[in-house]
PDB file of C-alpha atoms in Angstrom:
ATOM      1  CA  MET A   5      33.485   3.940 -11.985  1.00  0.00           C
ATOM      2  CA  SER A   6      31.202   1.564  -9.944  1.00  0.00           C
ATOM      3  CA  PRO A   7      27.341   0.627 -11.031  1.00  0.00           C
ATOM      4  CA  ARG A   8      26.457   2.574  -7.831  1.00  0.00           C
ATOM      5  CA  MET A   9      28.179   5.656  -8.579  1.00  0.00           C
ATOM      6  CA  LEU A  10      26.403   5.576 -11.926  1.00  0.00           C
ATOM      7  CA  VAL A  11      23.234   4.985 -10.341  1.00  0.00           C
ATOM      8  CA  GLY A  12      23.512   7.886  -7.917  1.00  0.00           C
ATOM      9  CA  GLY A  13      24.533  10.256 -10.864  1.00  0.00           C
ATOM     10  CA  GLY A  14      21.574   9.178 -12.886  1.00  0.00           C
ATOM     11  CA  ALA A  15      19.210   9.822 -10.061  1.00  0.00           C
ATOM     12  CA  VAL A  16      21.217  13.269  -9.550  1.00  0.00           C
ATOM     13  CA  ALA A  17      20.618  13.784 -13.456  1.00  0.00           C
ATOM     14  CA  LEU A  18      16.844  12.977 -13.437  1.00  0.00           C
ATOM     15  CA  ALA A  19      16.324  15.310 -10.491  1.00  0.00           C
ATOM     16  CA  ALA A  20      17.693  18.007 -12.507  1.00  0.00           C
ATOM     17  CA  LEU A  21      15.203  17.020 -15.285  1.00  0.00           C
ATOM     18  CA  LEU A  22      12.245  17.164 -13.025  1.00  0.00           C
ATOM     19  CA  ALA A  23      13.745  20.334 -11.196  1.00  0.00           C
ATOM     20  CA  ALA A  24      13.747  21.851 -14.871  1.00  0.00           C
ATOM     21  CA  GLY A  25      10.108  20.851 -15.481  1.00  0.00           C
ATOM     22  CA  ALA A  26       9.202  22.132 -12.194  1.00  0.00           C
ATOM     23  CA  SER A  27      10.507  25.546 -13.079  1.00  0.00           C
ATOM     24  CA  GLN A  28       8.177  25.748 -15.992  1.00  0.00           C
ATOM     25  CA  ILE A  29       5.122  25.484 -13.595  1.00  0.00           C
ATOM     26  CA  HIS A  30       3.035  28.508 -12.976  1.00  0.00           C
ATOM     27  CA  GLY A  31       0.358  29.129 -10.765  1.00  0.00           C
ATOM     28  CA  ASP A  32      -0.428  31.036  -7.661  1.00  0.00           C
ATOM     29  CA  ALA A  33      -0.630  29.220  -4.124  1.00  0.00           C
ATOM     30  CA  GLY A  34      -3.537  27.954  -3.387  1.00  0.00           C
ATOM     31  CA  TYR A  35      -5.068  26.983  -0.050  1.00  0.00           C
ATOM     32  CA  ALA A  36      -2.361  26.854   2.750  1.00  0.00           C
ATOM     33  CA  GLY A  37       0.162  28.387   0.570  1.00  0.00           C
ATOM     34  CA  ILE A  38       0.783  25.457  -1.668  1.00  0.00           C
ATOM     35  CA  GLY A  39       0.994  25.743  -5.640  1.00  0.00           C
ATOM     36  CA  PRO A  40       0.978  23.566  -8.058  1.00  0.00           C
ATOM     37  CA  ALA A  41       4.862  23.199  -8.266  1.00  0.00           C
ATOM     38  CA  PHE A  42       5.224  22.208  -4.719  1.00  0.00           C
ATOM     39  CA  LEU A  43       4.950  18.516  -5.468  1.00  0.00           C
ATOM     40  CA  PRO A  44       7.152  18.185  -8.358  1.00  0.00           C
ATOM     41  CA  TRP A  45       9.925  20.537  -6.257  1.00  0.00           C
ATOM     42  CA  LEU A  46       9.884  18.087  -3.817  1.00  0.00           C
ATOM     43  CA  VAL A  47      10.279  15.004  -5.487  1.00  0.00           C
ATOM     44  CA  SER A  48      13.155  16.378  -7.553  1.00  0.00           C
ATOM     45  CA  GLY A  49      14.930  17.454  -4.225  1.00  0.00           C
ATOM     46  CA  ALA A  50      14.442  14.153  -2.526  1.00  0.00           C
ATOM     47  CA  LEU A  51      15.746  12.563  -5.772  1.00  0.00           C
ATOM     48  CA  ALA A  52      18.468  14.733  -5.765  1.00  0.00           C
ATOM     49  CA  LEU A  53      19.146  13.943  -2.213  1.00  0.00           C
ATOM     50  CA  CYS A  54      18.880  10.253  -2.748  1.00  0.00           C
ATOM     51  CA  GLY A  55      21.125  10.430  -5.976  1.00  0.00           C
ATOM     52  CA  VAL A  56      24.001  12.225  -3.493  1.00  0.00           C
ATOM     53  CA  LEU A  57      23.641   9.704  -0.744  1.00  0.00           C
ATOM     54  CA  LEU A  58      24.237   6.631  -3.027  1.00  0.00           C
ATOM     55  CA  MET A  59      27.352   8.619  -4.784  1.00  0.00           C
ATOM     56  CA  ILE A  60      28.865   9.211  -1.358  1.00  0.00           C
ATOM     57  CA  GLU A  61      28.066   5.544  -0.031  1.00  0.00           C
ATOM     58  CA  ALA A  62      29.729   4.342  -3.633  1.00  0.00           C
ATOM     59  CA  ALA A  63      32.758   6.524  -2.982  1.00  0.00           C
ATOM     60  CA  ARG A  64      32.939   4.950   0.573  1.00  0.00           C
ATOM     61  CA  ALA A  65      32.159   1.400  -0.214  1.00  0.00           C
ATOM     62  CA  PRO A  66      35.525  -0.785  -1.163  1.00  0.00           C
ATOM     63  CA  VAL A  67      35.606  -1.774  -4.763  1.00  0.00           C
ATOM     64  CA  SER A  68      34.520  -5.366  -5.261  1.00  0.00           C
ATOM     65  CA  THR A  69      34.742  -7.584  -8.134  1.00  0.00           C
ATOM     66  CA  PRO A  70      31.876  -9.396  -9.493  1.00  0.00           C
ATOM     67  CA  SER A  71      33.610 -12.747  -8.041  1.00  0.00           C
ATOM     68  CA  ASP A  72      33.257 -11.514  -4.786  1.00  0.00           C
ATOM     69  CA  GLU A  73      29.642 -11.014  -4.428  1.00  0.00           C
ATOM     70  CA  PRO A  74      27.051 -13.955  -4.081  1.00  0.00           C
ATOM     71  CA  ARG A  75      25.222 -14.712  -7.122  1.00  0.00           C
ATOM     72  CA  ALA A  76      21.380 -15.165  -6.656  1.00  0.00           C
ATOM     73  CA  LYS A  77      19.629 -17.751  -8.477  1.00  0.00           C
ATOM     74  CA  GLY A  78      16.509 -16.970 -10.507  1.00  0.00           C
ATOM     75  CA  ASP A  79      13.449 -18.853 -10.026  1.00  0.00           C
ATOM     76  CA  LEU A  80      11.517 -18.389 -13.187  1.00  0.00           C
ATOM     77  CA  SER A  81       8.686 -20.396 -12.225  1.00  0.00           C
ATOM     78  CA  SER A  82       7.931 -17.862  -9.213  1.00  0.00           C
ATOM     79  CA  MET A  83       8.431 -14.999 -11.988  1.00  0.00           C
ATOM     80  CA  ALA A  84       6.058 -16.659 -14.314  1.00  0.00           C
ATOM     81  CA  TRP A  85       3.098 -17.141 -11.592  1.00  0.00           C
ATOM     82  CA  ILE A  86       3.691 -13.202 -10.640  1.00  0.00           C
ATOM     83  CA  SER A  87       3.793 -12.256 -14.531  1.00  0.00           C
ATOM     84  CA  ALA A  88       0.776 -14.091 -15.464  1.00  0.00           C
ATOM     85  CA  GLY A  89      -1.155 -12.818 -12.406  1.00  0.00           C
ATOM     86  CA  LEU A  90       0.066  -9.095 -13.569  1.00  0.00           C
ATOM     87  CA  LEU A  91      -0.834  -9.808 -17.286  1.00  0.00           C
ATOM     88  CA  LEU A  92      -4.187 -11.443 -16.715  1.00  0.00           C
ATOM     89  CA  ASN A  93      -5.297  -8.550 -14.569  1.00  0.00           C
ATOM     90  CA  ALA A  94      -4.643  -6.180 -17.015  1.00  0.00           C
ATOM     91  CA  ALA A  95      -6.233  -8.622 -19.592  1.00  0.00           C
ATOM     92  CA  LEU A  96      -9.350  -9.245 -17.558  1.00  0.00           C
ATOM     93  CA  ILE A  97     -10.152  -6.275 -15.832  1.00  0.00           C
ATOM     94  CA  ASN A  98     -12.922  -4.955 -18.203  1.00  0.00           C
ATOM     95  CA  THR A  99     -14.030  -8.504 -18.677  1.00  0.00           C
ATOM     96  CA  LEU A 100     -14.222  -9.717 -14.891  1.00  0.00           C
ATOM     97  CA  GLY A 101     -14.198  -6.168 -13.269  1.00  0.00           C
ATOM     98  CA  PHE A 102     -11.977  -4.877 -10.811  1.00  0.00           C
ATOM     99  CA  ILE A 103     -12.391  -7.077  -7.848  1.00  0.00           C
ATOM    100  CA  LEU A 104     -12.297 -10.307  -9.386  1.00  0.00           C
ATOM    101  CA  SER A 105      -9.119  -9.236 -11.476  1.00  0.00           C
ATOM    102  CA  CYS A 106      -7.530  -7.945  -8.692  1.00  0.00           C
ATOM    103  CA  ALA A 107      -8.495 -11.082  -6.549  1.00  0.00           C
ATOM    104  CA  LEU A 108      -6.985 -13.250  -9.349  1.00  0.00           C
ATOM    105  CA  LEU A 109      -3.894 -11.301  -9.116  1.00  0.00           C
ATOM    106  CA  PHE A 110      -3.564 -11.499  -5.158  1.00  0.00           C
ATOM    107  CA  ALA A 111      -3.919 -15.172  -5.714  1.00  0.00           C
ATOM    108  CA  LEU A 112      -1.261 -15.855  -8.237  1.00  0.00           C
ATOM    109  CA  ALA A 113       1.233 -13.350  -6.983  1.00  0.00           C
ATOM    110  CA  ALA A 114       1.270 -14.935  -3.761  1.00  0.00           C
ATOM    111  CA  ARG A 115       1.496 -18.337  -5.228  1.00  0.00           C
ATOM    112  CA  GLY A 116       4.690 -17.151  -6.732  1.00  0.00           C
ATOM    113  CA  PHE A 117       6.002 -15.745  -3.695  1.00  0.00           C
ATOM    114  CA  ARG A 118       5.382 -18.718  -1.997  1.00  0.00           C
ATOM    115  CA  ARG A 119       7.144 -21.073  -4.461  1.00  0.00           C
ATOM    116  CA  SER A 120      10.063 -18.786  -4.387  1.00  0.00           C
ATOM    117  CA  MET A 121      10.710 -19.116  -0.623  1.00  0.00           C
ATOM    118  CA  GLY A 122       9.906 -22.787  -0.944  1.00  0.00           C
ATOM    119  CA  GLN A 123       6.566 -22.722   0.756  1.00  0.00           C
ATOM    120  CA  ALA A 124       3.607 -25.026   0.005  1.00  0.00           C
ATOM    121  CA  ALA A 125       1.593 -23.548  -2.719  1.00  0.00           C
ATOM    122  CA  GLY A 126      -1.359 -26.113  -3.392  1.00  0.00           C
ATOM    123  CA  LEU A 127      -4.602 -25.368  -4.465  1.00  0.00           C
ATOM    124  CA  ALA A 128      -5.641 -25.123  -0.808  1.00  0.00           C
ATOM    125  CA  GLN A 129      -3.633 -22.002  -0.381  1.00  0.00           C
ATOM    126  CA  LEU A 130      -4.587 -20.614  -4.264  1.00  0.00           C
ATOM    127  CA  GLY A 131      -8.119 -20.489  -2.887  1.00  0.00           C
ATOM    128  CA  ARG A 132      -7.377 -18.884   0.453  1.00  0.00           C
ATOM    129  CA  ASP A 133      -5.502 -16.354  -1.381  1.00  0.00           C
ATOM    130  CA  ALA A 134      -8.136 -15.602  -3.704  1.00  0.00           C
ATOM    131  CA  VAL A 135     -10.744 -15.197  -0.860  1.00  0.00           C
ATOM    132  CA  ILE A 136      -7.813 -12.872   0.728  1.00  0.00           C
ATOM    133  CA  GLY A 137      -7.613 -11.041  -2.455  1.00  0.00           C
ATOM    134  CA  PHE A 138     -11.496 -10.521  -2.759  1.00  0.00           C
ATOM    135  CA  ALA A 139     -11.439  -9.209   0.932  1.00  0.00           C
ATOM    136  CA  ILE A 140      -8.744  -6.863   0.015  1.00  0.00           C
ATOM    137  CA  SER A 141     -10.110  -5.541  -3.210  1.00  0.00           C
ATOM    138  CA  ALA A 142     -13.623  -5.333  -2.836  1.00  0.00           C
ATOM    139  CA  PRO A 143     -13.264  -2.439   0.030  1.00  0.00           C
ATOM    140  CA  VAL A 144     -10.801  -0.597  -2.430  1.00  0.00           C
ATOM    141  CA  TYR A 145     -13.517  -0.999  -5.392  1.00  0.00           C
ATOM    142  CA  TRP A 146     -16.309   0.383  -3.224  1.00  0.00           C
ATOM    143  CA  MET A 147     -14.059   3.067  -1.442  1.00  0.00           C
ATOM    144  CA  PHE A 148     -13.269   4.420  -5.046  1.00  0.00           C
ATOM    145  CA  THR A 149     -16.604   4.148  -6.807  1.00  0.00           C
ATOM    146  CA  LYS A 150     -18.875   4.823  -3.953  1.00  0.00           C
ATOM    147  CA  GLY A 151     -16.878   7.144  -1.823  1.00  0.00           C
ATOM    148  CA  LEU A 152     -14.424   8.999  -4.386  1.00  0.00           C
ATOM    149  CA  GLY A 153     -17.100   8.641  -7.223  1.00  0.00           C
ATOM    150  CA  LEU A 154     -14.350   7.369  -9.593  1.00  0.00           C
ATOM    151  CA  THR A 155     -15.221   5.063 -12.244  1.00  0.00           C
ATOM    152  CA  LEU A 156     -13.379   1.435 -12.041  1.00  0.00           C
ATOM    153  CA  PRO A 157     -14.576  -1.445 -14.204  1.00  0.00           C
ATOM    154  CA  GLY A 158     -17.012  -3.459 -12.567  1.00  0.00           C
ATOM    155  CA  LEU A 159     -18.963  -6.841 -13.249  1.00  0.00           C
ATOM    156  CA  THR A 160     -22.211  -5.796 -12.762  1.00  0.00           C
ATOM    157  CA  LYS A 161     -24.005  -2.502 -13.698  1.00  0.00           C
ATOM    158  CA  THR A 162     -25.198  -1.949 -10.304  1.00  0.00           C
ATOM    159  CA  GLY A 163     -21.563  -1.141  -8.975  1.00  0.00           C
ATOM    160  CA  TRP A 164     -21.616  -3.356  -6.107  1.00  0.00           C
ATOM    161  CA  LEU A 165     -19.376  -5.968  -7.919  1.00  0.00           C
TER     162      LEU A 165
END
């Protein structure tokens, strides 16, 4: 049995588990006739469909041996930059706040992706990426904290940074 067939079967099995869980959710349909079980049923149905399509594709595809498929060369230094960004974000979000830790994550991840594509990844690009990360994360932070009233860790007590 091919790995693609196993992945498709696993997706169908997971969809069955999600459907079993969705069947346990009780509640009346709310506004617009949608109840609390709607989204779990939708997700389990979509996952089952994807699993079946994967299995059909695996059945139709010619069987290949591992030597037929080209092997991708791993780039550990690029992965290290991206992993460092994720780990530093998780470690520093309460210290630096959401905006600065996400800007750091963006800059380090962009550096890792640049290195993986063979592009220049010097300090100028790192600084530019940090500014772009700040420009993306600041409106997200303000939208969540000021617009939606959700609490995200901030650097200051005023809630603007």
